[in-house]
Coordinates of C-alpha atoms in Angstrom, one line a residue:
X1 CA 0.0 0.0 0.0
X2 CA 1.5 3.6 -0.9
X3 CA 2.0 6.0 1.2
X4 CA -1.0 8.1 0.3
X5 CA -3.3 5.2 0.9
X6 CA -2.1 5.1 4.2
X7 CA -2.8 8.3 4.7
X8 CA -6.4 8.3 3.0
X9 CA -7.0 5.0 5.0
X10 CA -6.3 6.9 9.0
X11 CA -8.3 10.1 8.0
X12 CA -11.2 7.7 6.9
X13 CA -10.1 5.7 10.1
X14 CA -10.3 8.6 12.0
X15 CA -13.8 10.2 11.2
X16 CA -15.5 6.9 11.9
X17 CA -14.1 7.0 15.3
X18 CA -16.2 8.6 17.9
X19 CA -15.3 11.6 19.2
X20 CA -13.5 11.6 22.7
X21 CA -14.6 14.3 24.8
X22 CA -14.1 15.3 28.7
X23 CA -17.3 15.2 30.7
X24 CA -15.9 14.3 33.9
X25 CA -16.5 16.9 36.4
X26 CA -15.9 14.5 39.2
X27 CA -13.0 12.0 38.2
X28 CA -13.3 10.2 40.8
X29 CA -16.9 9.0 40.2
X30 CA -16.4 6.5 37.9
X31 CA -20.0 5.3 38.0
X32 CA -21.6 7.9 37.3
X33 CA -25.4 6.2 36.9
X34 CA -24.8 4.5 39.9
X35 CA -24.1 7.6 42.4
X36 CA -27.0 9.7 41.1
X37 CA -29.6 6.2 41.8
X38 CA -28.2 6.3 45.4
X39 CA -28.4 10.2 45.9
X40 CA -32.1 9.5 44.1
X41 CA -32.6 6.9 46.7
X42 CA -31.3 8.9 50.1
X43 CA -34.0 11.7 49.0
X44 CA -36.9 9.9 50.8
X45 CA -34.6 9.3 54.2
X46 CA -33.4 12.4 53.9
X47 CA -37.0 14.0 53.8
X48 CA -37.8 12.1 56.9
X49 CA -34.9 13.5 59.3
X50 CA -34.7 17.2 57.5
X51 CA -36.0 19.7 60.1
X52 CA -40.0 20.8 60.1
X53 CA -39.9 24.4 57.5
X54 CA -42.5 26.8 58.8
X55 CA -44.4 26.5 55.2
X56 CA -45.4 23.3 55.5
X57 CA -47.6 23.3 57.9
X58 CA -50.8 24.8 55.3
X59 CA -50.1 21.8 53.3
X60 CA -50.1 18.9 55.6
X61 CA -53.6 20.4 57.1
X62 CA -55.2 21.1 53.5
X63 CA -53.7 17.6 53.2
X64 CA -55.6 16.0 56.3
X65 CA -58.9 17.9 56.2
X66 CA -59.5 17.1 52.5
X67 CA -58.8 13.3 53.4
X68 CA -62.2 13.9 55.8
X69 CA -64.4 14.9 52.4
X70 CA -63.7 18.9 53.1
X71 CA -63.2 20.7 50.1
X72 CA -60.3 23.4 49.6
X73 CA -61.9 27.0 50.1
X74 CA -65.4 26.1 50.4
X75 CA -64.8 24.3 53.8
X76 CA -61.2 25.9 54.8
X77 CA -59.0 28.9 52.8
X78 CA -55.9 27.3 51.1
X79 CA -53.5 29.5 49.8
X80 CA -52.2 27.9 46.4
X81 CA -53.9 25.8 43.6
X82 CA -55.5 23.0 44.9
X83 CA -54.4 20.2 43.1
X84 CA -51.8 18.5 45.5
X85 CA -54.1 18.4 48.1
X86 CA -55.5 15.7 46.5
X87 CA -52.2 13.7 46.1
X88 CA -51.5 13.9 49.7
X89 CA -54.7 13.8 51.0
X90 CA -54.8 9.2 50.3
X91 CA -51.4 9.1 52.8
X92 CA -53.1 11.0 55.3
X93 CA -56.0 8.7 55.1
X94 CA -54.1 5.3 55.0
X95 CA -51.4 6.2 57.6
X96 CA -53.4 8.6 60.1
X97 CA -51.1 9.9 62.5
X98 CA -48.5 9.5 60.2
X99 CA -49.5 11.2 57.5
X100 CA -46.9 13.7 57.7
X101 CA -44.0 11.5 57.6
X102 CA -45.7 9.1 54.7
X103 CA -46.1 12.7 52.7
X104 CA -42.4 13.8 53.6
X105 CA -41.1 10.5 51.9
X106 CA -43.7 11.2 49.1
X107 CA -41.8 14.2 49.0
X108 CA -38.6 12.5 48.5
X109 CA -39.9 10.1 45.9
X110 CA -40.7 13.2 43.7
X111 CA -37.1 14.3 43.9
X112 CA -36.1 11.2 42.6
X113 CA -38.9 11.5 40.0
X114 CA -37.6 14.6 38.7
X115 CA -33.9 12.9 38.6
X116 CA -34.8 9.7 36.3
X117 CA -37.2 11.9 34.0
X118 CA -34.5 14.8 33.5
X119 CA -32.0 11.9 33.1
X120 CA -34.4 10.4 30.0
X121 CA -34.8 13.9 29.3
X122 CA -31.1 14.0 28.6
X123 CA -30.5 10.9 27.2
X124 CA -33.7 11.1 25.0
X125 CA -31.9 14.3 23.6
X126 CA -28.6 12.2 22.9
X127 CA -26.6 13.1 25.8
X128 CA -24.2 10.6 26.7
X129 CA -25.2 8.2 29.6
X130 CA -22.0 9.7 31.6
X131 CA -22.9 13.5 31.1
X132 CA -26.5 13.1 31.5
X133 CA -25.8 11.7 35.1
X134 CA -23.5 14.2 35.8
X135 CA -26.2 16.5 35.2
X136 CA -28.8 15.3 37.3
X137 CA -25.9 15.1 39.7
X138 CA -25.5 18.8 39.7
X139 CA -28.7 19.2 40.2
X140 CA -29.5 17.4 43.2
X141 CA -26.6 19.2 44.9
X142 CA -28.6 22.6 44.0
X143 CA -29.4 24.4 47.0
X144 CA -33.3 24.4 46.2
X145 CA -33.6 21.4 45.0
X146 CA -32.7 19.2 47.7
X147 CA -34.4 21.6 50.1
X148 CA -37.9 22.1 47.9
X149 CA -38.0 17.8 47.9
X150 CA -37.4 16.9 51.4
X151 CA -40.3 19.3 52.6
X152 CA -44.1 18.5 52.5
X153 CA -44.6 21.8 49.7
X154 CA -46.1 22.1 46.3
X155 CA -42.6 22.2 44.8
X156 CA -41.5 18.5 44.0
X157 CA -45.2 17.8 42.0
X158 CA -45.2 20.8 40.0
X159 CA -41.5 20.2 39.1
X160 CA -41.7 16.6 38.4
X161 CA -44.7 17.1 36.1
X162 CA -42.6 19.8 34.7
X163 CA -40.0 17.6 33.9
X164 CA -42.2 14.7 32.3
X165 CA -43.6 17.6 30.0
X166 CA -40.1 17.8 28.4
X167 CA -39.4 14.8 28.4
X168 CA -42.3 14.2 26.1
X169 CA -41.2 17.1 24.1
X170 CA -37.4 16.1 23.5
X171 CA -38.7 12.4 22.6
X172 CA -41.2 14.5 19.7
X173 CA -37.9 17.1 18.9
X174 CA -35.6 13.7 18.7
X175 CA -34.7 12.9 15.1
X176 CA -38.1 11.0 13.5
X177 CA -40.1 10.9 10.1
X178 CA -43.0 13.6 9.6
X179 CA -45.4 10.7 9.5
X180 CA -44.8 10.1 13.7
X181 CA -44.3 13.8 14.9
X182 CA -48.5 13.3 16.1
X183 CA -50.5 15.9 18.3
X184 CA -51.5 13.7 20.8
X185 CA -47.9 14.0 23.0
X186 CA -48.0 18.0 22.7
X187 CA -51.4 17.3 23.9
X188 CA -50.1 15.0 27.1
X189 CA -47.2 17.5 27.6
X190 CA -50.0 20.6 28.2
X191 CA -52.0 18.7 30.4
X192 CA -49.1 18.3 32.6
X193 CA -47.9 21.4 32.8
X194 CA -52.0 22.3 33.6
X195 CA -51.9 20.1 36.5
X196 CA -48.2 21.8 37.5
X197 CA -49.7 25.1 37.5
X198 CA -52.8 23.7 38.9
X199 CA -50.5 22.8 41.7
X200 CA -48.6 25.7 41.7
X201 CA -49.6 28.9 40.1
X202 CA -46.1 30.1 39.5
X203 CA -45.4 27.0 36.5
X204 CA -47.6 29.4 34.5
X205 CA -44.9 30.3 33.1
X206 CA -43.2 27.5 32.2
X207 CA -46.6 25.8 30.1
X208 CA -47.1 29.4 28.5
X209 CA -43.6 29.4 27.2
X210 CA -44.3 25.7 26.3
X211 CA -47.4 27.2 24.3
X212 CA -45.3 29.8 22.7
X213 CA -42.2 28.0 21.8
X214 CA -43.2 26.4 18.1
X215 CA -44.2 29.5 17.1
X216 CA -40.6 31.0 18.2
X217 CA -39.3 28.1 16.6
X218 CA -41.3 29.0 13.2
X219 CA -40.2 32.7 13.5
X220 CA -36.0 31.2 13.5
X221 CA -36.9 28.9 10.7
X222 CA -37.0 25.6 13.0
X223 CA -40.7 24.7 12.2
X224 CA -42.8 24.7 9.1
X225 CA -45.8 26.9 10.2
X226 CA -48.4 23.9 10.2
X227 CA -46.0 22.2 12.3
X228 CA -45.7 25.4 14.5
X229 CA -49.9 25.8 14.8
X230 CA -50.3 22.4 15.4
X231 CA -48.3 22.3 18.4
X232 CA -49.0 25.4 20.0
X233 CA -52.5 24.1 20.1
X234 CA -52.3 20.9 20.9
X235 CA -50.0 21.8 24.2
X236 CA -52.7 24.9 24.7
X237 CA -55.5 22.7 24.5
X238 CA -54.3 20.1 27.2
X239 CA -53.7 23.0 29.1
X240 CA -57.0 24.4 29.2
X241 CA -58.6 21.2 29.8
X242 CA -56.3 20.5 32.7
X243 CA -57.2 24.2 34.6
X244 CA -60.7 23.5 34.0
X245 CA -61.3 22.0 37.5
X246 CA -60.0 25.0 38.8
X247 CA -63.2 27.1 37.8
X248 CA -65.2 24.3 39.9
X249 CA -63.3 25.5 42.6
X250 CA -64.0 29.2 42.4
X251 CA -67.5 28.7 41.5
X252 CA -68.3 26.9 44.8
X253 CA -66.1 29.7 46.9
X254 CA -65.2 32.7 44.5
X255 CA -64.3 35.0 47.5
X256 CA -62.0 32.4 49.3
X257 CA -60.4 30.8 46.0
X258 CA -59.5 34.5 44.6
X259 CA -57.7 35.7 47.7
X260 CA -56.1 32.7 48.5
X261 CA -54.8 32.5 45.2
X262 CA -54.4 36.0 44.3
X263 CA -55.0 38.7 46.8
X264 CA -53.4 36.9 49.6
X265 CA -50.3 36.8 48.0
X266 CA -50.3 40.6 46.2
X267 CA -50.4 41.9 49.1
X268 CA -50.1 39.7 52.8
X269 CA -46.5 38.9 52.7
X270 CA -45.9 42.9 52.0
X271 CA -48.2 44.2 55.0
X272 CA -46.2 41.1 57.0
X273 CA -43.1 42.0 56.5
X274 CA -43.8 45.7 57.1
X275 CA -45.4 45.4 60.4
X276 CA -42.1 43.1 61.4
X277 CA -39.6 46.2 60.3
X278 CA -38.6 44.3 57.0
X279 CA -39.4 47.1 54.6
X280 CA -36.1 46.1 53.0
X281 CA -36.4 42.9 52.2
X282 CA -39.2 43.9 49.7
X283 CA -36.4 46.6 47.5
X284 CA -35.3 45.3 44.3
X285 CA -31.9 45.0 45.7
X286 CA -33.1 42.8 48.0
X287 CA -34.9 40.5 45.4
X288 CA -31.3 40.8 43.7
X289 CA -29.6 39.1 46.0
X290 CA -31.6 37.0 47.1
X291 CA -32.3 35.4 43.6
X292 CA -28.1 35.3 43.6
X293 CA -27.9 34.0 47.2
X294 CA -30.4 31.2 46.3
X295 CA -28.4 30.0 43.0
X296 CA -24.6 30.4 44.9
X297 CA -25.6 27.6 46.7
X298 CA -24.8 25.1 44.7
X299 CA -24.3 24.5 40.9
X300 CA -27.3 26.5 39.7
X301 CA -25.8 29.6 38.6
X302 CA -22.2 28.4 37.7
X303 CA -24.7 26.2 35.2
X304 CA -26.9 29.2 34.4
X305 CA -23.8 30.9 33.4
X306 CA -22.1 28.6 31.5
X307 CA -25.5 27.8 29.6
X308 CA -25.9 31.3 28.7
X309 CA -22.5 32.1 27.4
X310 CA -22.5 29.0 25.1
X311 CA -26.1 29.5 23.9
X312 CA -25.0 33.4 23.3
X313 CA -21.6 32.1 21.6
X314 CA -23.9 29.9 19.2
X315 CA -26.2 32.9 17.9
X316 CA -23.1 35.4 17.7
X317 CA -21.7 32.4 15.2
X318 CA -24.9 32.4 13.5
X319 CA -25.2 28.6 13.9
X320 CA -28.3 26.7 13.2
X321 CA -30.1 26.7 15.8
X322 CA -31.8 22.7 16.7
X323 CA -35.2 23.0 18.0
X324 CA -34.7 21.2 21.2
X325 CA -31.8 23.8 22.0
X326 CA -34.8 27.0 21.3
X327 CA -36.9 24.9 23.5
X328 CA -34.6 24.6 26.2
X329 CA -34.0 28.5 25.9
X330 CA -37.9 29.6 26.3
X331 CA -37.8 27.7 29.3
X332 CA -35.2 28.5 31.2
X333 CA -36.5 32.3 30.6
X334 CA -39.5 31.5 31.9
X335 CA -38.2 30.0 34.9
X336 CA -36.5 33.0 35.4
X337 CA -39.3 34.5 35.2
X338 CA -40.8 32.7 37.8
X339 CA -38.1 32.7 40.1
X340 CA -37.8 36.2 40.4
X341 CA -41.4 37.4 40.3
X342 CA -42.5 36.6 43.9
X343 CA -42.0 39.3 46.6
X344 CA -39.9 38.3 48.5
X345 CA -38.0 36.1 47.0
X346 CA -37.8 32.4 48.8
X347 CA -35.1 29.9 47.7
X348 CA -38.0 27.3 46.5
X349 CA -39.2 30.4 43.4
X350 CA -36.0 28.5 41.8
X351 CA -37.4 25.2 41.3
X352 CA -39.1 26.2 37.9
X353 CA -35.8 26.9 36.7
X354 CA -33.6 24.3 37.5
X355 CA -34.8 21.3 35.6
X356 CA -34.9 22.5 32.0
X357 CA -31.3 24.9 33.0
X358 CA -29.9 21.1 33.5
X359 CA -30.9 19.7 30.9
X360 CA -29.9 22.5 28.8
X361 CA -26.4 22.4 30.1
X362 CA -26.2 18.7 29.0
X363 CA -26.6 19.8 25.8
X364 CA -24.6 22.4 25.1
X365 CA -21.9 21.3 27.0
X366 CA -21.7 18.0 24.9
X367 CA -21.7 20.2 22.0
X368 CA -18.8 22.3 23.7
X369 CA -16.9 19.3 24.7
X370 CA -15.9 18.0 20.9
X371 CA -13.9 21.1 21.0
X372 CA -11.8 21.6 24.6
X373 CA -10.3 25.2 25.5
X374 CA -9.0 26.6 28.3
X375 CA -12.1 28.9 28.9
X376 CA -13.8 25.5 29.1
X377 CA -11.5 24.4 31.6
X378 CA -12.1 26.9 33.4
X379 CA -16.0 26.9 33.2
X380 CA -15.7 22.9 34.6
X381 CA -13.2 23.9 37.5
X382 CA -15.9 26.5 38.7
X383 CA -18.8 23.9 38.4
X384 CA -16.6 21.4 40.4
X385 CA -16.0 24.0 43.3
X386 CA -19.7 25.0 43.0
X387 CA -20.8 21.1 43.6
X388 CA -18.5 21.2 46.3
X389 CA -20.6 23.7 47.4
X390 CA -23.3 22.3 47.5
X391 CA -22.5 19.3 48.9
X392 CA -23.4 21.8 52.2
X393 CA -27.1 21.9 52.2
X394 CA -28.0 18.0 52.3
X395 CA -25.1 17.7 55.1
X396 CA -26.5 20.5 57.2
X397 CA -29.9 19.2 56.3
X398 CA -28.8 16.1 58.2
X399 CA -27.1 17.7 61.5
X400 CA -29.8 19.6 62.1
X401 CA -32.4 16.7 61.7
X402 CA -30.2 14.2 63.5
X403 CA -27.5 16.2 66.1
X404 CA -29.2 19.6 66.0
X405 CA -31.6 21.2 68.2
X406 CA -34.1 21.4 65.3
X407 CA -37.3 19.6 65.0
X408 CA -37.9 16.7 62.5
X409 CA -41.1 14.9 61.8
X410 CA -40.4 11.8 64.2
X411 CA -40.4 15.0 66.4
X412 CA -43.6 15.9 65.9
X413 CA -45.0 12.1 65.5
X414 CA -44.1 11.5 69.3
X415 CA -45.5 14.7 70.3
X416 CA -48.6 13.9 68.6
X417 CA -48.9 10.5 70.1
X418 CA -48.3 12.0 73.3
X419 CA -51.1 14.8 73.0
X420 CA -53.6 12.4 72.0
X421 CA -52.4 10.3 75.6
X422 CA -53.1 13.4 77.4
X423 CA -56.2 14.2 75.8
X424 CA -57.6 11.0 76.3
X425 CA -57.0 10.8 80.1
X426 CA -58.7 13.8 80.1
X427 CA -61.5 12.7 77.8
X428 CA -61.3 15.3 75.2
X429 CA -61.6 14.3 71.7
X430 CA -63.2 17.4 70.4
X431 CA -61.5 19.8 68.1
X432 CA -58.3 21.4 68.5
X433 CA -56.8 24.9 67.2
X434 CA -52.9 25.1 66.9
X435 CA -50.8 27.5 64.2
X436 CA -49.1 24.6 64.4
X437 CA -51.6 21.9 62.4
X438 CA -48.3 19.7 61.9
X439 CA -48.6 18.6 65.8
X440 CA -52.6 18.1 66.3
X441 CA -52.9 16.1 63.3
X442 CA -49.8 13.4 64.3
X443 CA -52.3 13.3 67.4
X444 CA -55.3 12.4 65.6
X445 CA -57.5 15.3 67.3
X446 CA -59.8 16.8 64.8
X447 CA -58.3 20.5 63.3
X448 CA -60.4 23.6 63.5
X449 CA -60.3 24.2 59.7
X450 CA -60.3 27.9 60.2
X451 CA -56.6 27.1 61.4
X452 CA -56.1 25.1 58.1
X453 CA -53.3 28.0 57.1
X454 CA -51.5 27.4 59.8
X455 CA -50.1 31.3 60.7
X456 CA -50.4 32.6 57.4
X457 CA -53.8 33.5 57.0
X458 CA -53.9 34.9 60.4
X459 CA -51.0 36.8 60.8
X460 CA -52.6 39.2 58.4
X461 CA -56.3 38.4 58.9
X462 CA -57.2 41.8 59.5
X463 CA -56.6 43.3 56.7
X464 CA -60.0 41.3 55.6
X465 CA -63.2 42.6 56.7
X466 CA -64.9 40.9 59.0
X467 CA -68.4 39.3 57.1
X468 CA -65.3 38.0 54.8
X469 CA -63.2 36.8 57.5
X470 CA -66.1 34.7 58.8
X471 CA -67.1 33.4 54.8
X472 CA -63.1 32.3 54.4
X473 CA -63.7 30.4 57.9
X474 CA -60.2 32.8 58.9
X475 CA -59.4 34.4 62.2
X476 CA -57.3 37.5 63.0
X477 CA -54.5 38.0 66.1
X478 CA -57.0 40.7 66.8
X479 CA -60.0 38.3 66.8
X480 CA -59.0 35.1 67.6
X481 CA -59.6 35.1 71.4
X482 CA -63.7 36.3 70.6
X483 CA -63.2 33.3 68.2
X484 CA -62.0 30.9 70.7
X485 CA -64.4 32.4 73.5
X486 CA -67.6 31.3 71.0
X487 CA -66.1 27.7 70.0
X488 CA -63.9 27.0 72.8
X489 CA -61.7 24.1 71.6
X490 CA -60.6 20.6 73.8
X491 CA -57.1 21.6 73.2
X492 CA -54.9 24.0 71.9
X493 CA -51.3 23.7 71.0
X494 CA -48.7 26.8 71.3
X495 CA -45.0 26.8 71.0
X496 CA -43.5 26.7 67.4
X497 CA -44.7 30.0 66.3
X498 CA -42.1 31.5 68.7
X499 CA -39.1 29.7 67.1
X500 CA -37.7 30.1 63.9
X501 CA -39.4 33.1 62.1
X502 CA -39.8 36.5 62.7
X503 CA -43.1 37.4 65.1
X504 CA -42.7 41.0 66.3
X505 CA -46.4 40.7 66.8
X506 CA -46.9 37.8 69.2
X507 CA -49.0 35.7 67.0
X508 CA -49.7 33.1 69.8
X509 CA -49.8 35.8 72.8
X510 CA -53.8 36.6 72.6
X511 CA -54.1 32.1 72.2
X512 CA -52.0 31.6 75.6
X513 CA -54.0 34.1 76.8
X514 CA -57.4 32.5 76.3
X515 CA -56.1 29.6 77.3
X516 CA -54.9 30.8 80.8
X517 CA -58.0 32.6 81.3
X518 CA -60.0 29.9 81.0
X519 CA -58.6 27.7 83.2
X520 CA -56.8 25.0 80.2
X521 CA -54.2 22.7 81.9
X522 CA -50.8 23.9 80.3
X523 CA -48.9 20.5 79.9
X524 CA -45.3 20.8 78.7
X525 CA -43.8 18.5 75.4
X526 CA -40.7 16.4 76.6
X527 CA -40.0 15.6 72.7
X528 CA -39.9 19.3 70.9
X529 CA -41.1 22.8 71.9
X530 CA -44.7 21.9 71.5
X531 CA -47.5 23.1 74.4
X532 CA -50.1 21.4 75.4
X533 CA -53.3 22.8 76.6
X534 CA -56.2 20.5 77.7
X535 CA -59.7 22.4 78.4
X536 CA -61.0 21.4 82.3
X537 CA -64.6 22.5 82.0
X538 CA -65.6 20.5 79.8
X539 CA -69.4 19.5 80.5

């Protein structure tokens, strides 16, 4: 063979080779797949020894009182859309007293829901195996993920629907014939992200920029326009259909289900953080860094800015852009959008966002990777320190649950089963009022729904007018002790709304109050910070 051949024979040699590229982040992983199924796994365990967060508690109650046939603001205010209430509500049924902890590893399960369908997500788009779990790697060490799925909150549903939703959409963007790109999955993907924003108002803007992206797609030349219409309606029409319950709801209870839904949340967390001296958390500087101080923590904005600057690098070349890379790009906008709307801004606002950003840095970083450079290098140094990181959160998750003077739901579980002891030697079985629902429902004791919120409601109950306070079935600091005196309750439990929050107000001060004046039995937790109080006159 000449010399030439040779020659001709490597170079065609050499561009049926694959590629080799660098996707190892962590070196020292080499099994990859296998480390994110065990992270997936410890999410549940986790969720069970993490401390009790002061939101949860309106969820576990919407949970348990919808479990007795009550229906979400025509029997009790809720203050989100009401569709995981009805998710939870089963575990509260089959394990009773243990709802809470049965919904906490629910919780967990979700988290690893969201890894395994952003991991097909990935791979679905032709991500290597390798880099895809790398990925969901760096996500599960994200600061809100880990914390938005070990809580009992509306996070971990909406997201893993969310995440389903694309993973229909990268299996219809995937390389196939005309003759099976069908309606039917743009369809399915819509009425998920209905049920997400059904669950939590704020993935509105994740399924509207679902609804939109085709025709963006059409506008850069991505999609024929029939192929553009089609889609758009197809995902809007299984959107539609899947909010439609939600008119149900407000025709029943229009006053309750608009200001739990809207009003309550345009302006109760402003008035609440005003009458607590907190004007400043509510500047947009504020929102700035909190937004920042949410995604430090962790990989989540090391990956939003590595995603941007190649995505940016690609139009500035004028590349073709694919259509699952435009998709990827409408939603990581729009989970922007949603993280940073809210006022104030909480570290769970992120979740929207951190899904699809994953999934779009698997992408584009395989893309990158065929062609190394040291501002690449660099880029996967910063992502390493950043997993490092966040690494943090789950650990001190785990002090706090297990060494810490924190409270966990086997916490709570023993100081319900020893409420319900008490009240039983003292023959009370009636209801029970608590800003802390968490506690009276481990004990089995019936809740007054009017404390289904929890403190939420309350805190700021006064800015409703009465007649509407009474229609909501919501009490005020300033009326709750007229409230108790009219339905005076078997028991009331105090103790956690002094811990962990800010309360310039008192909220439990006018409760104690009551319960002093009237003689209740004050009876001390040994497990937590929980306090008992057991009614003496009963008849």
């Amino acid at each position: 063979m000449s010399k030439q051949m040779e020659m001709r024979e490597a170079v065609r040699g050499s561009e049926s080779a694959p590629v080799r590229t660098d996707d190892s982040y962590f070196p020292a992983l080499s099994d990859k797949v296998g480390w994110l199924g065990f992270l997936a796994a410890a999410l549940p365990l986790l969720a069970i020894i993490s401390p009790i967060n002061h939101d949860e508690t309106q969820y576990i109650a919407a949970a348990q009182l919808a479990s007795e046939g009550l229906v979400p603001f025509r029997d009790f205010l809720h203050l989100q859309t009401p569709y995981q209430i009805y998710l939870f509500a089963p575990l509260f049924s089959i394990f009773g007293g243990s709802g809470f902890i049965a919904a906490r590893v629910a919780s967990g399960m979700l988290g690893a829901g969201i890894l395994a369908t952003t991991f097909f997500a990935l791979r679905t788009a032709r991500v290597e195996k390798s880099r895809a779990a790398i990925c969901c790697i760096l996500l599960w060490l994200c600061h809100t993920f880990v914390f938005s799925v070990t809580i009992v909150r509306n996070d971990a549903l909406s997201a893993f629907l969310l995440t389903i939703a694309i993973w229909i959409a990268a299996s219809q963007l995937s390389d196939k014939s005309e003759g099976e790109r069908r309606a039917v999955p743009w369809f399915v993907a819509g009425a998920l992200l209905g049920l997400a924003a059904g669950t939590k108002i704020s993935y509105l803007a994740p399924a509207l920029a679902f609804v939109g992206f085709p025709l963006w797609a059409f506008l850069l030349k991505a999609f024929p326009p029939r192929e553009a219409l089609t889609r758009s309606a197809s995902i809007g029409f299984g959107l539609v259909l899947a909010l439609l319950p939600l008119l149900w709801f407000r025709d029943i209870a229009p006053l309750a289900f608009d200001y739990g839904n809207f009003e309550y949340h345009a302006k109760a967390p402003l008035a609440w953080y005003a009458a607590n001296g907190l004007e400043d958390r509510l500047t947009l500087l504020a929102k700035v860094r909190d937004v920042l101080l949410t995604l430090v923590r962790g990989p989540a904005l090391v990956a939003l800015a590595i995603y941007g600057w190649l995505r940016l690098r690609s139009f500035r070349n004028r590349n073709v852009q694919s259509p699952s890379l435009i998709f990827i790009d409408v939603l990581v906008l729009a989970g922007l959008a949603a993280t940073v709307a809210p006022t104030p801004t909480w570290r769970q606002y992120a979740m929207p966002l951190l899904p699809p950003l994953f999934i779009g840095l698997g992408l584009v970083w395989q893309d990158a990777g065929k062609k190394p450079s040291k501002t690449l290098q660099i880029a996967k140094a910063a992502m390493l320190i950043a997993a490092i990181v966040g690494i943090g959160q789950p650990l001190f998750q785990v002090w706090q649950g297990t060494l810490g003077s924190e409270v966990s739901p086997l916490t709570i579980s023993k100081e319900g089963a020893y409420l319900a002891k008490e009240a039983r030697n003292a023959g009370l079985d009636g209801e029970s009022v608590s800003l802390s629902p968490e506690v009276v429902l481990a004990s089995g004791l019936p809740l007054d729904p009017t404390f289904a919120t929890g403190p939420f409601a309350y805190r700021t109950g006064s800015m409703i007018a009465p007649a509407d306070r009474r229609t909501m079935k919501v009490t005020s600091v300033e009326s709750v002790r007229a409230y108790l005196e009219q339905t005076r309750p078997d028991t009331i439990v105090t103790g956690y709304e002094n811990f962990d929050h800010v309360d310039a107000l008192g909220l439990e001060t006018p409760i104690e109050a009551y319960a002093k004046a009237n003689g209740y039995l004050r009876v001390a937790s040994p497990f937590g910070e929980a306090v008992f109080w057991l009614r003496t006159d009963q008849e």
